[in-house]
PDB file of C-alpha atoms in Angstrom:
ATOM      1  CA  MET A   1     -62.872  41.763   1.317  1.00  0.00           C
ATOM      2  CA  ASN A   2     -65.739  39.370   2.079  1.00  0.00           C
ATOM      3  CA  LYS A   3     -66.030  38.169  -1.456  1.00  0.00           C
ATOM      4  CA  ILE A   4     -62.031  37.447  -1.379  1.00  0.00           C
ATOM      5  CA  CYS A   5     -62.407  35.453   1.856  1.00  0.00           C
ATOM      6  CA  ASN A   6     -65.288  33.412   0.421  1.00  0.00           C
ATOM      7  CA  ASN A   7     -63.394  32.540  -2.705  1.00  0.00           C
ATOM      8  CA  ILE A   8     -59.933  31.771  -1.383  1.00  0.00           C
ATOM      9  CA  LYS A   9     -59.300  29.024   1.296  1.00  0.00           C
ATOM     10  CA  ASN A  10     -56.003  30.133   2.634  1.00  0.00           C
ATOM     11  CA  THR A  11     -56.498  32.399   5.635  1.00  0.00           C
ATOM     12  CA  ARG A  12     -53.494  34.150   7.061  1.00  0.00           C
ATOM     13  CA  GLN A  13     -53.185  36.912   9.907  1.00  0.00           C
ATOM     14  CA  PHE A  14     -51.789  40.286   9.003  1.00  0.00           C
ATOM     15  CA  PHE A  15     -50.761  42.805  11.434  1.00  0.00           C
ATOM     16  CA  LEU A  16     -51.438  46.498  10.779  1.00  0.00           C
ATOM     17  CA  LEU A  17     -50.668  49.632  12.697  1.00  0.00           C
ATOM     18  CA  ASN A  18     -50.401  53.158  11.439  1.00  0.00           C
ATOM     19  CA  SER A  19     -51.623  51.663   8.210  1.00  0.00           C
ATOM     20  CA  ARG A  20     -54.938  51.624   6.407  1.00  0.00           C
ATOM     21  CA  ILE A  21     -56.376  48.716   4.275  1.00  0.00           C
ATOM     22  CA  HIS A  22     -57.781  49.567   0.972  1.00  0.00           C
ATOM     23  CA  THR A  23     -58.745  47.920  -2.266  1.00  0.00           C
ATOM     24  CA  PHE A  24     -57.721  49.403  -5.569  1.00  0.00           C
ATOM     25  CA  GLN A  25     -57.928  47.779  -9.004  1.00  0.00           C
ATOM     26  CA  ASN A  26     -58.995  44.476  -7.319  1.00  0.00           C
ATOM     27  CA  LYS A  27     -55.909  44.514  -5.280  1.00  0.00           C
ATOM     28  CA  ASP A  28     -55.614  44.750  -1.480  1.00  0.00           C
ATOM     29  CA  TYR A  29     -52.997  47.013  -0.196  1.00  0.00           C
ATOM     30  CA  ILE A  30     -51.814  48.865   2.921  1.00  0.00           C
ATOM     31  CA  THR A  31     -50.875  52.493   2.970  1.00  0.00           C
ATOM     32  CA  LEU A  32     -47.726  52.901   5.228  1.00  0.00           C
ATOM     33  CA  GLN A  33     -48.113  56.446   6.704  1.00  0.00           C
ATOM     34  CA  ASN A  34     -44.324  56.671   8.190  1.00  0.00           C
ATOM     35  CA  THR A  35     -42.332  56.325   5.015  1.00  0.00           C
ATOM     36  CA  LYS A  36     -40.248  58.738   3.242  1.00  0.00           C
ATOM     37  CA  PRO A  37     -40.712  60.938   1.280  1.00  0.00           C
ATOM     38  CA  LYS A  38     -44.509  60.341   1.484  1.00  0.00           C
ATOM     39  CA  PRO A  39     -47.025  57.334   2.367  1.00  0.00           C
ATOM     40  CA  MET A  40     -46.472  54.290   0.490  1.00  0.00           C
ATOM     41  CA  LYS A  41     -49.073  51.878  -1.014  1.00  0.00           C
ATOM     42  CA  MET A  42     -47.864  48.213  -0.543  1.00  0.00           C
ATOM     43  CA  PRO A  43     -50.055  45.564  -2.016  1.00  0.00           C
ATOM     44  CA  LEU A  44     -50.605  42.627   0.286  1.00  0.00           C
ATOM     45  CA  TYR A  45     -50.329  39.932  -2.381  1.00  0.00           C
ATOM     46  CA  ASN A  46     -47.245  41.323  -4.386  1.00  0.00           C
ATOM     47  CA  THR A  47     -44.669  42.208  -1.641  1.00  0.00           C
ATOM     48  CA  ALA A  48     -41.485  40.306  -0.862  1.00  0.00           C
ATOM     49  CA  LEU A  49     -38.839  40.865   1.668  1.00  0.00           C
ATOM     50  CA  LEU A  50     -35.362  40.989   0.159  1.00  0.00           C
ATOM     51  CA  LEU A  51     -32.234  40.679   2.525  1.00  0.00           C
ATOM     52  CA  ILE A  52     -28.998  41.394   1.043  1.00  0.00           C
ATOM     53  CA  ASP A  53     -25.830  39.508   1.830  1.00  0.00           C
ATOM     54  CA  MET A  54     -26.193  38.873   5.529  1.00  0.00           C
ATOM     55  CA  GLN A  55     -23.343  36.478   5.570  1.00  0.00           C
ATOM     56  CA  HIS A  56     -20.260  35.754   7.612  1.00  0.00           C
ATOM     57  CA  ASP A  57     -17.897  37.453   4.986  1.00  0.00           C
ATOM     58  CA  PHE A  58     -19.377  40.684   5.946  1.00  0.00           C
ATOM     59  CA  LEU A  59     -20.609  40.440   9.449  1.00  0.00           C
ATOM     60  CA  THR A  60     -18.049  38.202  11.082  1.00  0.00           C
ATOM     61  CA  LYS A  61     -14.535  38.769  12.345  1.00  0.00           C
ATOM     62  CA  GLY A  62     -12.010  37.265   9.927  1.00  0.00           C
ATOM     63  CA  GLY A  63     -14.350  37.651   7.082  1.00  0.00           C
ATOM     64  CA  PHE A  64     -13.797  39.844   4.056  1.00  0.00           C
ATOM     65  CA  GLY A  65     -15.122  42.996   5.642  1.00  0.00           C
ATOM     66  CA  ASP A  66     -12.946  42.514   8.706  1.00  0.00           C
ATOM     67  CA  ILE A  67      -9.721  41.903   7.085  1.00  0.00           C
ATOM     68  CA  LEU A  68     -10.100  44.925   4.862  1.00  0.00           C
ATOM     69  CA  GLY A  69     -10.102  46.959   7.978  1.00  0.00           C
ATOM     70  CA  ASN A  70     -13.610  47.616   8.695  1.00  0.00           C
ATOM     71  CA  ASP A  71     -15.332  47.292  12.098  1.00  0.00           C
ATOM     72  CA  VAL A  72     -17.935  44.629  11.504  1.00  0.00           C
ATOM     73  CA  THR A  73     -19.619  45.397  14.846  1.00  0.00           C
ATOM     74  CA  LYS A  74     -21.021  48.396  13.155  1.00  0.00           C
ATOM     75  CA  LEU A  75     -23.274  46.188  11.240  1.00  0.00           C
ATOM     76  CA  HIS A  76     -24.658  44.076  13.994  1.00  0.00           C
ATOM     77  CA  HIS A  77     -27.345  46.497  15.334  1.00  0.00           C
ATOM     78  CA  ILE A  78     -29.607  45.595  12.439  1.00  0.00           C
ATOM     79  CA  ILE A  79     -29.753  41.947  13.126  1.00  0.00           C
ATOM     80  CA  PRO A  80     -32.525  41.817  15.737  1.00  0.00           C
ATOM     81  CA  ASN A  81     -34.518  44.278  13.541  1.00  0.00           C
ATOM     82  CA  LEU A  82     -34.185  41.781  10.576  1.00  0.00           C
ATOM     83  CA  GLN A  83     -34.983  38.880  12.728  1.00  0.00           C
ATOM     84  CA  ASN A  84     -38.253  40.431  13.947  1.00  0.00           C
ATOM     85  CA  LEU A  85     -39.256  41.467  10.295  1.00  0.00           C
ATOM     86  CA  LEU A  86     -38.163  38.113   9.070  1.00  0.00           C
ATOM     87  CA  ASN A  87     -40.306  36.319  11.762  1.00  0.00           C
ATOM     88  CA  PHE A  88     -43.242  38.491  10.861  1.00  0.00           C
ATOM     89  CA  SER A  89     -42.874  37.934   7.173  1.00  0.00           C
ATOM     90  CA  ARG A  90     -42.694  34.021   7.629  1.00  0.00           C
ATOM     91  CA  ASN A  91     -45.868  34.215  10.067  1.00  0.00           C
ATOM     92  CA  ASN A  92     -47.904  36.130   7.452  1.00  0.00           C
ATOM     93  CA  GLY A  93     -46.885  34.497   4.311  1.00  0.00           C
ATOM     94  CA  LEU A  94     -44.842  37.219   2.710  1.00  0.00           C
ATOM     95  CA  GLU A  95     -42.487  35.992   0.121  1.00  0.00           C
ATOM     96  CA  VAL A  96     -38.782  35.996   1.477  1.00  0.00           C
ATOM     97  CA  ILE A  97     -35.639  36.257  -0.592  1.00  0.00           C
ATOM     98  CA  HIS A  98     -31.874  36.009   0.508  1.00  0.00           C
ATOM     99  CA  THR A  99     -28.922  37.048  -1.489  1.00  0.00           C
ATOM    100  CA  ILE A 100     -25.337  35.842  -1.003  1.00  0.00           C
ATOM    101  CA  GLU A 101     -22.358  37.230  -2.644  1.00  0.00           C
ATOM    102  CA  SER A 102     -20.594  33.978  -3.705  1.00  0.00           C
ATOM    103  CA  HIS A 103     -18.161  33.098  -6.674  1.00  0.00           C
ATOM    104  CA  ASP A 104     -17.711  29.650  -8.055  1.00  0.00           C
ATOM    105  CA  SER A 105     -13.958  30.024  -8.310  1.00  0.00           C
ATOM    106  CA  ILE A 106     -11.082  32.635  -8.659  1.00  0.00           C
ATOM    107  CA  CYS A 107     -11.202  31.643 -12.315  1.00  0.00           C
ATOM    108  CA  ASN A 108     -14.366  33.575 -12.988  1.00  0.00           C
ATOM    109  CA  THR A 109     -13.458  36.192 -15.417  1.00  0.00           C
ATOM    110  CA  HIS A 110     -15.579  38.842 -13.645  1.00  0.00           C
ATOM    111  CA  ILE A 111     -13.465  38.490 -10.404  1.00  0.00           C
ATOM    112  CA  HIS A 112     -10.264  38.273 -12.280  1.00  0.00           C
ATOM    113  CA  ARG A 113     -10.752  41.544 -14.055  1.00  0.00           C
ATOM    114  CA  SER A 114     -12.099  43.777 -11.264  1.00  0.00           C
ATOM    115  CA  LYS A 115     -11.270  42.260  -8.066  1.00  0.00           C
ATOM    116  CA  LEU A 116      -8.085  40.290  -8.402  1.00  0.00           C
ATOM    117  CA  ILE A 117      -5.490  42.003 -10.445  1.00  0.00           C
ATOM    118  CA  GLY A 118      -7.085  45.525 -11.195  1.00  0.00           C
ATOM    119  CA  ASP A 119      -5.911  48.728  -9.642  1.00  0.00           C
ATOM    120  CA  ARG A 120      -8.514  48.464  -6.957  1.00  0.00           C
ATOM    121  CA  ALA A 121      -7.547  44.973  -5.932  1.00  0.00           C
ATOM    122  CA  PRO A 122      -6.864  44.290  -2.284  1.00  0.00           C
ATOM    123  CA  PRO A 123      -3.430  43.242  -1.236  1.00  0.00           C
ATOM    124  CA  LEU A 124      -2.317  39.467  -1.499  1.00  0.00           C
ATOM    125  CA  GLY A 125      -4.043  37.430   1.405  1.00  0.00           C
ATOM    126  CA  LYS A 126      -7.215  39.697   1.311  1.00  0.00           C
ATOM    127  CA  ARG A 127      -8.552  38.939  -2.060  1.00  0.00           C
ATOM    128  CA  ILE A 128     -11.536  36.831  -3.091  1.00  0.00           C
ATOM    129  CA  GLY A 129     -10.507  33.293  -3.033  1.00  0.00           C
ATOM    130  CA  ASP A 130      -7.769  33.740  -0.370  1.00  0.00           C
ATOM    131  CA  ILE A 131      -7.711  31.603   2.758  1.00  0.00           C
ATOM    132  CA  THR A 132      -8.856  33.359   5.917  1.00  0.00           C
ATOM    133  CA  THR A 133      -9.693  32.023   9.448  1.00  0.00           C
ATOM    134  CA  TYR A 134     -12.990  33.283  11.136  1.00  0.00           C
ATOM    135  CA  GLU A 135     -13.323  34.139  14.746  1.00  0.00           C
ATOM    136  CA  ASN A 136     -14.744  30.624  15.496  1.00  0.00           C
ATOM    137  CA  GLY A 137     -11.651  29.125  14.175  1.00  0.00           C
ATOM    138  CA  THR A 138     -13.091  27.907  10.859  1.00  0.00           C
ATOM    139  CA  LYS A 139     -10.898  28.392   7.866  1.00  0.00           C
ATOM    140  CA  GLY A 140     -12.273  29.208   4.397  1.00  0.00           C
ATOM    141  CA  ARG A 141     -11.809  30.829   1.146  1.00  0.00           C
ATOM    142  CA  ILE A 142     -13.088  34.443   0.919  1.00  0.00           C
ATOM    143  CA  LEU A 143     -16.471  35.004  -1.015  1.00  0.00           C
ATOM    144  CA  ILE A 144     -16.117  31.452  -2.617  1.00  0.00           C
ATOM    145  CA  LYS A 145     -19.300  29.524  -2.970  1.00  0.00           C
ATOM    146  CA  ASP A 146     -19.889  26.640  -0.220  1.00  0.00           C
ATOM    147  CA  TYR A 147     -17.256  28.092   2.081  1.00  0.00           C
ATOM    148  CA  TYR A 148     -18.051  29.413   5.662  1.00  0.00           C
ATOM    149  CA  GLY A 149     -17.881  33.189   4.606  1.00  0.00           C
ATOM    150  CA  CYS A 150     -21.044  32.498   2.089  1.00  0.00           C
ATOM    151  CA  GLN A 151     -23.265  31.346   4.751  1.00  0.00           C
ATOM    152  CA  ILE A 152     -25.815  33.447   6.134  1.00  0.00           C
ATOM    153  CA  ILE A 153     -25.597  34.185   9.806  1.00  0.00           C
ATOM    154  CA  PRO A 154     -27.579  31.788  12.039  1.00  0.00           C
ATOM    155  CA  GLN A 155     -29.934  34.435  13.119  1.00  0.00           C
ATOM    156  CA  LEU A 156     -31.291  34.819   9.658  1.00  0.00           C
ATOM    157  CA  THR A 157     -30.790  31.372   8.248  1.00  0.00           C
ATOM    158  CA  PRO A 158     -33.035  30.709   5.453  1.00  0.00           C
ATOM    159  CA  ILE A 159     -35.847  28.120   5.708  1.00  0.00           C
ATOM    160  CA  ASN A 160     -37.429  25.694   3.222  1.00  0.00           C
ATOM    161  CA  ASN A 161     -38.861  27.468   0.279  1.00  0.00           C
ATOM    162  CA  GLU A 162     -37.089  30.667   0.781  1.00  0.00           C
ATOM    163  CA  TYR A 163     -35.364  31.673  -2.529  1.00  0.00           C
ATOM    164  CA  ILE A 164     -31.566  32.213  -2.409  1.00  0.00           C
ATOM    165  CA  VAL A 165     -29.910  34.366  -4.920  1.00  0.00           C
ATOM    166  CA  ASN A 166     -26.243  33.662  -5.361  1.00  0.00           C
ATOM    167  CA  LYS A 167     -24.743  36.771  -7.064  1.00  0.00           C
ATOM    168  CA  THR A 168     -21.368  37.606  -8.125  1.00  0.00           C
ATOM    169  CA  GLY A 169     -21.913  41.455  -8.467  1.00  0.00           C
ATOM    170  CA  LYS A 170     -23.137  44.218  -6.246  1.00  0.00           C
ATOM    171  CA  SER A 171     -26.754  44.016  -7.665  1.00  0.00           C
ATOM    172  CA  ALA A 172     -28.884  41.037  -6.932  1.00  0.00           C
ATOM    173  CA  PHE A 173     -30.202  41.313 -10.466  1.00  0.00           C
ATOM    174  CA  TYR A 174     -26.596  41.024 -12.160  1.00  0.00           C
ATOM    175  CA  LYS A 175     -26.313  37.755 -14.041  1.00  0.00           C
ATOM    176  CA  THR A 176     -28.999  36.131 -11.756  1.00  0.00           C
ATOM    177  CA  ASN A 177     -32.677  34.763 -12.218  1.00  0.00           C
ATOM    178  CA  LEU A 178     -34.104  37.172  -9.615  1.00  0.00           C
ATOM    179  CA  ASP A 179     -36.077  39.090 -12.025  1.00  0.00           C
ATOM    180  CA  ASN A 180     -37.688  36.151 -13.639  1.00  0.00           C
ATOM    181  CA  TYR A 181     -38.327  34.652 -10.195  1.00  0.00           C
ATOM    182  CA  LEU A 182     -40.261  37.810  -9.057  1.00  0.00           C
ATOM    183  CA  LYS A 183     -42.199  37.948 -12.217  1.00  0.00           C
ATOM    184  CA  LYS A 184     -43.051  34.324 -11.756  1.00  0.00           C
ATOM    185  CA  LYS A 185     -44.433  35.110  -8.255  1.00  0.00           C
ATOM    186  CA  ASN A 186     -46.167  38.321  -9.364  1.00  0.00           C
ATOM    187  CA  ILE A 187     -44.067  40.402  -6.919  1.00  0.00           C
ATOM    188  CA  SER A 188     -44.165  44.191  -7.708  1.00  0.00           C
ATOM    189  CA  HIS A 189     -42.844  45.620  -4.455  1.00  0.00           C
ATOM    190  CA  LEU A 190     -39.581  44.893  -2.543  1.00  0.00           C
ATOM    191  CA  ILE A 191     -38.920  45.607   1.124  1.00  0.00           C
ATOM    192  CA  ILE A 192     -35.142  45.604   1.291  1.00  0.00           C
ATOM    193  CA  GLY A 193     -32.760  45.203   4.079  1.00  0.00           C
ATOM    194  CA  GLY A 194     -29.219  44.049   4.566  1.00  0.00           C
ATOM    195  CA  VAL A 195     -25.459  45.132   3.955  1.00  0.00           C
ATOM    196  CA  THR A 196     -23.908  47.241   2.926  1.00  0.00           C
ATOM    197  CA  THR A 197     -26.308  50.092   2.529  1.00  0.00           C
ATOM    198  CA  GLU A 198     -24.161  52.182   0.023  1.00  0.00           C
ATOM    199  CA  VAL A 199     -23.016  49.208  -1.791  1.00  0.00           C
ATOM    200  CA  CYS A 200     -24.891  46.006  -2.570  1.00  0.00           C
ATOM    201  CA  VAL A 201     -28.258  47.543  -0.957  1.00  0.00           C
ATOM    202  CA  GLN A 202     -28.180  50.669  -2.929  1.00  0.00           C
ATOM    203  CA  THR A 203     -27.054  48.948  -6.213  1.00  0.00           C
ATOM    204  CA  THR A 204     -29.773  46.442  -5.878  1.00  0.00           C
ATOM    205  CA  SER A 205     -32.356  49.050  -5.024  1.00  0.00           C
ATOM    206  CA  ARG A 206     -31.611  51.206  -8.039  1.00  0.00           C
ATOM    207  CA  ASP A 207     -31.442  48.060 -10.299  1.00  0.00           C
ATOM    208  CA  ALA A 208     -34.755  47.075  -9.038  1.00  0.00           C
ATOM    209  CA  ASN A 209     -36.189  50.371  -9.744  1.00  0.00           C
ATOM    210  CA  ASP A 210     -34.815  50.245 -13.236  1.00  0.00           C
ATOM    211  CA  HIS A 211     -36.457  46.717 -13.632  1.00  0.00           C
ATOM    212  CA  GLY A 212     -39.906  48.417 -12.776  1.00  0.00           C
ATOM    213  CA  TYR A 213     -40.203  47.364  -9.011  1.00  0.00           C
ATOM    214  CA  GLU A 214     -41.246  49.597  -6.302  1.00  0.00           C
ATOM    215  CA  ILE A 215     -38.831  49.463  -3.364  1.00  0.00           C
ATOM    216  CA  CYS A 216     -38.711  50.422   0.259  1.00  0.00           C
ATOM    217  CA  VAL A 217     -35.343  50.429   2.062  1.00  0.00           C
ATOM    218  CA  LEU A 218     -35.292  49.805   5.730  1.00  0.00           C
ATOM    219  CA  GLU A 219     -33.345  52.624   7.592  1.00  0.00           C
ATOM    220  CA  ASP A 220     -32.769  50.402  10.573  1.00  0.00           C
ATOM    221  CA  GLY A 221     -32.570  47.153   8.573  1.00  0.00           C
ATOM    222  CA  CYS A 222     -29.538  48.314   6.631  1.00  0.00           C
ATOM    223  CA  ALA A 223     -26.019  49.338   7.766  1.00  0.00           C
ATOM    224  CA  SER A 224     -22.612  50.372   6.600  1.00  0.00           C
ATOM    225  CA  TYR A 225     -19.151  50.348   7.953  1.00  0.00           C
ATOM    226  CA  PHE A 226     -19.398  53.845   7.630  1.00  0.00           C
ATOM    227  CA  PRO A 227     -22.634  55.273   9.172  1.00  0.00           C
ATOM    228  CA  GLU A 228     -22.355  58.715   7.174  1.00  0.00           C
ATOM    229  CA  TYR A 229     -22.597  56.667   4.125  1.00  0.00           C
ATOM    230  CA  HIS A 230     -25.730  54.723   5.325  1.00  0.00           C
ATOM    231  CA  LYS A 231     -27.473  58.067   6.232  1.00  0.00           C
ATOM    232  CA  MET A 232     -26.526  59.622   2.705  1.00  0.00           C
ATOM    233  CA  THR A 233     -27.724  56.684   0.822  1.00  0.00           C
ATOM    234  CA  CYS A 234     -31.104  56.481   2.550  1.00  0.00           C
ATOM    235  CA  ASN A 235     -31.485  60.332   1.997  1.00  0.00           C
ATOM    236  CA  MET A 236     -30.675  59.765  -1.773  1.00  0.00           C
ATOM    237  CA  ILE A 237     -33.094  56.882  -2.238  1.00  0.00           C
ATOM    238  CA  ALA A 238     -36.124  58.892  -0.972  1.00  0.00           C
ATOM    239  CA  SER A 239     -35.061  62.324  -2.434  1.00  0.00           C
ATOM    240  CA  GLN A 240     -36.729  64.213  -5.020  1.00  0.00           C
ATOM    241  CA  GLY A 241     -40.088  62.669  -4.341  1.00  0.00           C
ATOM    242  CA  GLY A 242     -38.761  59.104  -4.077  1.00  0.00           C
ATOM    243  CA  ILE A 243     -36.578  59.090  -7.320  1.00  0.00           C
ATOM    244  CA  VAL A 244     -35.516  55.495  -6.392  1.00  0.00           C
ATOM    245  CA  GLY A 245     -38.106  54.529  -3.897  1.00  0.00           C
ATOM    246  CA  TRP A 246     -39.216  54.856  -0.181  1.00  0.00           C
ATOM    247  CA  THR A 247     -37.402  54.427   3.150  1.00  0.00           C
ATOM    248  CA  THR A 248     -38.948  53.270   6.579  1.00  0.00           C
ATOM    249  CA  ASN A 249     -38.174  51.668   9.768  1.00  0.00           C
ATOM    250  CA  THR A 250     -38.895  47.893  10.588  1.00  0.00           C
ATOM    251  CA  SER A 251     -41.131  49.145  13.462  1.00  0.00           C
ATOM    252  CA  ASN A 252     -43.473  50.710  10.800  1.00  0.00           C
ATOM    253  CA  LEU A 253     -44.080  47.200   9.508  1.00  0.00           C
ATOM    254  CA  THR A 254     -43.893  45.220  12.804  1.00  0.00           C
ATOM    255  CA  ASN A 255     -43.271  46.539  16.315  1.00  0.00           C
ATOM    256  CA  ILE A 256     -45.761  49.523  16.150  1.00  0.00           C
ATOM    257  CA  LEU A 257     -48.517  47.353  14.629  1.00  0.00           C
ATOM    258  CA  SER A 258     -51.433  47.817  16.986  1.00  0.00           C
ATOM    259  CA  ARG A 259     -54.283  45.603  15.866  1.00  0.00           C
ATOM    260  CA  ARG A 260     -54.530  42.220  14.126  1.00  0.00           C
ATOM    261  CA  ILE A 261     -56.984  41.435  11.418  1.00  0.00           C
ATOM    262  CA  ASN A 262     -57.735  38.192   9.678  1.00  0.00           C
ATOM    263  CA  LEU A 263     -57.018  38.645   6.078  1.00  0.00           C
ATOM    264  CA  CYS A 264     -58.104  35.813   3.704  1.00  0.00           C
ATOM    265  CA  TYR A 265     -56.153  35.359   0.467  1.00  0.00           C
TER     266      TYR A 265
END
């Protein structure tokens, strides 16, 4: 550790609790003890926070989730947890990535095929591209890029240099540059939060696993309109020894951290 500190000028503070710091194959990592199904080794250099679709169309009344008949308030309890983790990540130099489901126009063939005229398409007036009015009186087109519904909620607004993935599918890897960006940044591990657990969070997690990334899904940093789906999804991710990855709570990464060390890297 002293050798690392002598060689690298940038000093950052990292908080650790219920964790142990190790060096393995020239990489420093923490071992998180309160993860399922077993402790998780997380490399300090190579981990990013990935927040999925924390945007008005899924979390705000008048948005896509609401007009489909869902209770958007069932998602709100994760917001302060993600705020704390986001601030922690920013203060300690972790890479932060946000995703937004957004479509350039309703002419997009992917939308047209599966979400506009297919057997699963919502009723007219509740489809991607239709006009809706949000609870603050703002009018916009559902899930269309640059409209209000595709803005991330103010509590989690991205800041400069935080990478934003505009996606048209459920996975953050589908027809995006996310994989290339993570490789460029030498990211191997992802901490994943956002909405909804059983749809975009789970699809992104499984896709990340198939792309070779280690993932940890935040049980209190993800939510569903259907709480039973949230619980089942978290159980599936960590089942069979972690067939997709790990799960934990945000408190395991922030609130229960009991001691501060100065880590140079």
